[in-house]
XYZ file of N, CA, C and O in Angstrom:
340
model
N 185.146 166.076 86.623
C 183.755 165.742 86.359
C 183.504 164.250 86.567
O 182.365 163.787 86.625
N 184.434 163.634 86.661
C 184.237 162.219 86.179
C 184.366 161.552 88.278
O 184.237 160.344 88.480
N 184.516 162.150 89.036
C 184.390 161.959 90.246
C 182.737 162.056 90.541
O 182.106 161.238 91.210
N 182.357 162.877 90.088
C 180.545 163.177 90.319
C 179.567 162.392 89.810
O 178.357 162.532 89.995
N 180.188 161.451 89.078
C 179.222 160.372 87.957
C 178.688 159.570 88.832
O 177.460 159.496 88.790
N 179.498 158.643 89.992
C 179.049 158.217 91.028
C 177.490 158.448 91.775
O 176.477 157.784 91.995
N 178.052 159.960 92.028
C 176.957 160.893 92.874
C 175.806 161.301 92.032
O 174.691 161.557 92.486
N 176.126 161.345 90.820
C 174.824 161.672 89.789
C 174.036 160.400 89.863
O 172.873 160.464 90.263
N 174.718 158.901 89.411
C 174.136 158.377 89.307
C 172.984 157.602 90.673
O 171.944 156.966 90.503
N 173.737 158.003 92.070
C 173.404 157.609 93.041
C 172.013 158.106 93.237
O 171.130 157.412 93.743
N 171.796 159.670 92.706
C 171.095 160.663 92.834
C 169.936 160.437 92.037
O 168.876 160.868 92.489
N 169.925 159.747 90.758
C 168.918 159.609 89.754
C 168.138 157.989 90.049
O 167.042 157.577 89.671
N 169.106 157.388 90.792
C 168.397 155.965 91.550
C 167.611 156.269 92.715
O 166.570 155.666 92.971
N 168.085 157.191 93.426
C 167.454 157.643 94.450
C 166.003 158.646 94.454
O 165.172 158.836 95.342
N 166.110 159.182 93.047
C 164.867 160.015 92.839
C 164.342 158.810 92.295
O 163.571 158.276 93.093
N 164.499 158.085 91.057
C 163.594 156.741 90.945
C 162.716 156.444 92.200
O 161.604 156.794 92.594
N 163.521 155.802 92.557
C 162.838 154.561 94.148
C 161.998 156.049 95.105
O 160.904 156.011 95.669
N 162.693 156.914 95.036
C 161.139 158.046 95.986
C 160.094 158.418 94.456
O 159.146 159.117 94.814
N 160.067 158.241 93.514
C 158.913 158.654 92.598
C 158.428 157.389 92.376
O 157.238 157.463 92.070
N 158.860 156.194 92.398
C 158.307 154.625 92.093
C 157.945 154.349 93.619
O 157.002 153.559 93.669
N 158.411 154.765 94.958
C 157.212 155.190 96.396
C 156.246 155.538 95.797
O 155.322 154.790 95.478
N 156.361 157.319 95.440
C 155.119 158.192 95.567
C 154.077 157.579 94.608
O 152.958 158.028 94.859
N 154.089 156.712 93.606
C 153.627 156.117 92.664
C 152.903 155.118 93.132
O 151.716 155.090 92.809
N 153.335 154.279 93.823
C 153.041 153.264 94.678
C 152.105 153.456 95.781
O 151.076 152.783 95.716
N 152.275 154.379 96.964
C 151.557 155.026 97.852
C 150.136 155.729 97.022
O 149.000 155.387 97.352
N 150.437 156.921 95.721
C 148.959 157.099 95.224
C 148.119 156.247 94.705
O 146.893 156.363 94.680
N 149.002 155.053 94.126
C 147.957 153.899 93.211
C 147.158 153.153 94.733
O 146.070 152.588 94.613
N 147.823 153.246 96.028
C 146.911 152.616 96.745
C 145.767 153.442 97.194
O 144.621 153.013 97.327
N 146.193 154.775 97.440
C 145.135 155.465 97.606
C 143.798 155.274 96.591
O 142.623 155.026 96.861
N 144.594 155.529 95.111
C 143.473 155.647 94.609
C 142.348 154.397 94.226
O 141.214 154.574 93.782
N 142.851 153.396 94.462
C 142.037 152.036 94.789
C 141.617 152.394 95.903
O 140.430 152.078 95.816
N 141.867 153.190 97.703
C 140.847 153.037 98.408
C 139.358 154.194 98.070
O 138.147 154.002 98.181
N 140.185 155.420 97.622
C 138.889 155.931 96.616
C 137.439 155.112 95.832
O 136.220 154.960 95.745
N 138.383 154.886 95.531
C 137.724 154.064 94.279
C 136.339 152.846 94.865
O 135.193 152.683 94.447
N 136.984 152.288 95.795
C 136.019 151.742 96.561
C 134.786 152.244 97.509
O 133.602 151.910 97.491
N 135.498 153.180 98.355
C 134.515 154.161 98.496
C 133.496 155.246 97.527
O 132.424 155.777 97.814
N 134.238 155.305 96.417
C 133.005 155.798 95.752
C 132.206 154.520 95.326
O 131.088 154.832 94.915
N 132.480 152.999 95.301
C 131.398 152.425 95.051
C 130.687 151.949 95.874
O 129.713 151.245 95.605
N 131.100 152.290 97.133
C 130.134 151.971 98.304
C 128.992 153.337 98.515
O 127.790 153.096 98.631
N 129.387 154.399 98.539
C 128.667 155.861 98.056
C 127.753 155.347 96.938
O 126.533 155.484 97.032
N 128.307 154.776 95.916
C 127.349 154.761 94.823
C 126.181 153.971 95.192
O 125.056 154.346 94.862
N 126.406 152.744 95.952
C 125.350 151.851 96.367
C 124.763 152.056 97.058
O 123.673 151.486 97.015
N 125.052 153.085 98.290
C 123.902 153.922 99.379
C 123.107 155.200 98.776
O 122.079 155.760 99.160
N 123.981 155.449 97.678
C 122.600 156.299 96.670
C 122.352 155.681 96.328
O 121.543 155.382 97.206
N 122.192 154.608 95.320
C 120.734 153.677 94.465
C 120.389 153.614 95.782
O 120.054 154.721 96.203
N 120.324 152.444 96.873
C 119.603 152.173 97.732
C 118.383 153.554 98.184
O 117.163 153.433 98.292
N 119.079 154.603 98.345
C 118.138 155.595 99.393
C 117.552 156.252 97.741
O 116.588 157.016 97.795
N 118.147 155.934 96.354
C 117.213 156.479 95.540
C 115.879 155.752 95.173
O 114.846 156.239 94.714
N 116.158 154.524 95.480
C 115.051 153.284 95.535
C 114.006 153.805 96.569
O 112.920 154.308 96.281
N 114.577 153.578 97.983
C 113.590 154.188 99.114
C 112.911 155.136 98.448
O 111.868 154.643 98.019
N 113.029 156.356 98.142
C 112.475 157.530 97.839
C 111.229 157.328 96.895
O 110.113 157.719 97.236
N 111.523 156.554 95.416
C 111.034 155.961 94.074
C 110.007 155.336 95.445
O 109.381 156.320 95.841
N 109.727 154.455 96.049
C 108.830 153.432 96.601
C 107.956 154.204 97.484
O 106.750 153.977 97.392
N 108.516 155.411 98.645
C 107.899 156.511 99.242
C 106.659 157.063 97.815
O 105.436 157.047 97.677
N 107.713 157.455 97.077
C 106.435 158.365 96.389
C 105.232 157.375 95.864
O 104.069 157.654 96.152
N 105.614 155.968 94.922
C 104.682 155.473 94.383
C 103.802 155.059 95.721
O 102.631 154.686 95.646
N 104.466 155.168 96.830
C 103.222 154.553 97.884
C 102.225 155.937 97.941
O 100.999 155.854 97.871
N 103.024 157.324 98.091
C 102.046 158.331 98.421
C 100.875 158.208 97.128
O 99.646 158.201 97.204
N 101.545 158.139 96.234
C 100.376 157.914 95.411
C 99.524 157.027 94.939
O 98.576 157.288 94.199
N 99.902 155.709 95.446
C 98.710 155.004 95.930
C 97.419 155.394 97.399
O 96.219 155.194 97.590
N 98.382 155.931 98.030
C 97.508 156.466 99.341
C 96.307 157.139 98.547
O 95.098 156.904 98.544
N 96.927 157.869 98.016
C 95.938 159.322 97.226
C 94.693 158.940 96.723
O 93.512 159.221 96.928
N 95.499 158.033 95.825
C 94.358 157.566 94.941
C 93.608 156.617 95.732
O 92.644 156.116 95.153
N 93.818 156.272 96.867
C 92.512 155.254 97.964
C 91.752 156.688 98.559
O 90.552 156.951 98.638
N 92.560 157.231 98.815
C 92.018 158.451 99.811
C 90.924 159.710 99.233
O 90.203 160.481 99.865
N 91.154 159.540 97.738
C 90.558 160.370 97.002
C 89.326 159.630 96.757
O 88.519 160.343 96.161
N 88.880 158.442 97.005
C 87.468 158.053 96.737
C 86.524 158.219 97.423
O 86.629 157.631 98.499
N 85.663 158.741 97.298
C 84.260 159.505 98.081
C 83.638 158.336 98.867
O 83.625 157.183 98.434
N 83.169 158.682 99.949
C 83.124 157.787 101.066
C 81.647 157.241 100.643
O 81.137 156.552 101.526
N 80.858 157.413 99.465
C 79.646 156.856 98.637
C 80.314 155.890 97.847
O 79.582 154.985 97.446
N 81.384 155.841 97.547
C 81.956 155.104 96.394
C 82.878 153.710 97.535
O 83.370 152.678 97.077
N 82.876 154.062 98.825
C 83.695 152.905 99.101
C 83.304 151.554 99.086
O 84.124 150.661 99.303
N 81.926 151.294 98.809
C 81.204 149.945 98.679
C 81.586 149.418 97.377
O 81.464 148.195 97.321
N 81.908 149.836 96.573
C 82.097 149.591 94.917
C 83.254 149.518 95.242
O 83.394 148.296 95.209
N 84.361 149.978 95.585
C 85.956 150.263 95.598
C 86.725 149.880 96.226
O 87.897 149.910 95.851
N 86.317 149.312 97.573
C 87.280 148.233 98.032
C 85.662 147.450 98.981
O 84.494 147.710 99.271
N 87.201 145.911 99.170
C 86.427 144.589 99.180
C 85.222 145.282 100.681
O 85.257 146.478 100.970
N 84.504 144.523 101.256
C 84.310 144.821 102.333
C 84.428 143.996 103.707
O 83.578 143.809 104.578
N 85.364 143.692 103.643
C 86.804 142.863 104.834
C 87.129 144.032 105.006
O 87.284 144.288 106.200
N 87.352 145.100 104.142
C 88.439 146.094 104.431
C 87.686 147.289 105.383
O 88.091 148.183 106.126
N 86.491 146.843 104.977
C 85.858 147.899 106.264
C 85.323 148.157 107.348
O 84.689 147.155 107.679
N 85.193 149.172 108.306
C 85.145 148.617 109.744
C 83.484 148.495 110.086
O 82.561 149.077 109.517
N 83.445 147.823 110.877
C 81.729 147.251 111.207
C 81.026 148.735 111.865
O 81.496 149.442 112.757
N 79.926 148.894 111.199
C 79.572 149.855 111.524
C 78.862 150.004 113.124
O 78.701 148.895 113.633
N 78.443 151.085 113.943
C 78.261 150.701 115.105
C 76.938 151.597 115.621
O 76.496 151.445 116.760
């Protein structure tokens, strides 16, 4: 038995250094993850922003568009309107 101690121990250094690799290799992965989800995260706020600014514009449109064409003298300046012809 005492011939194999060698080989055991060769064997338990050798699984070390490949599990302190595989350890090594996932911690980098999971830092490039990691970055990519915060670059993901920042192109959603961004395109959730776009969207938030789309709608409050549609609903500014609305609410210009919804005023009765009797009411546009009262409701906007009149620069804004075209010369009549």
């Amino acid at each position: 038995m005492r011939f194999l101690m060698p080989y055991l121990a060769g064997g338990a250094v050798a699984a070390f250094l490949a599990a302190a690799g595989l350890a090594w290799l996932l911690s980098a992965k999971v830092d490039r993850l990691q970055a990519r989800v915060q670059t993901l995260d920042t192109m959603l706020t961004g395109c959730n922003g776009r969207v938030a600014d789309l709608h409050l514009d549609k609903e500014r449109d609305h609410a210009v568009d919804s005023i009765p064409d009797s009411d546009l003298g009262r409701s906007v300046p009149d620069r804004w309107l075209l010369p009549a012809d």
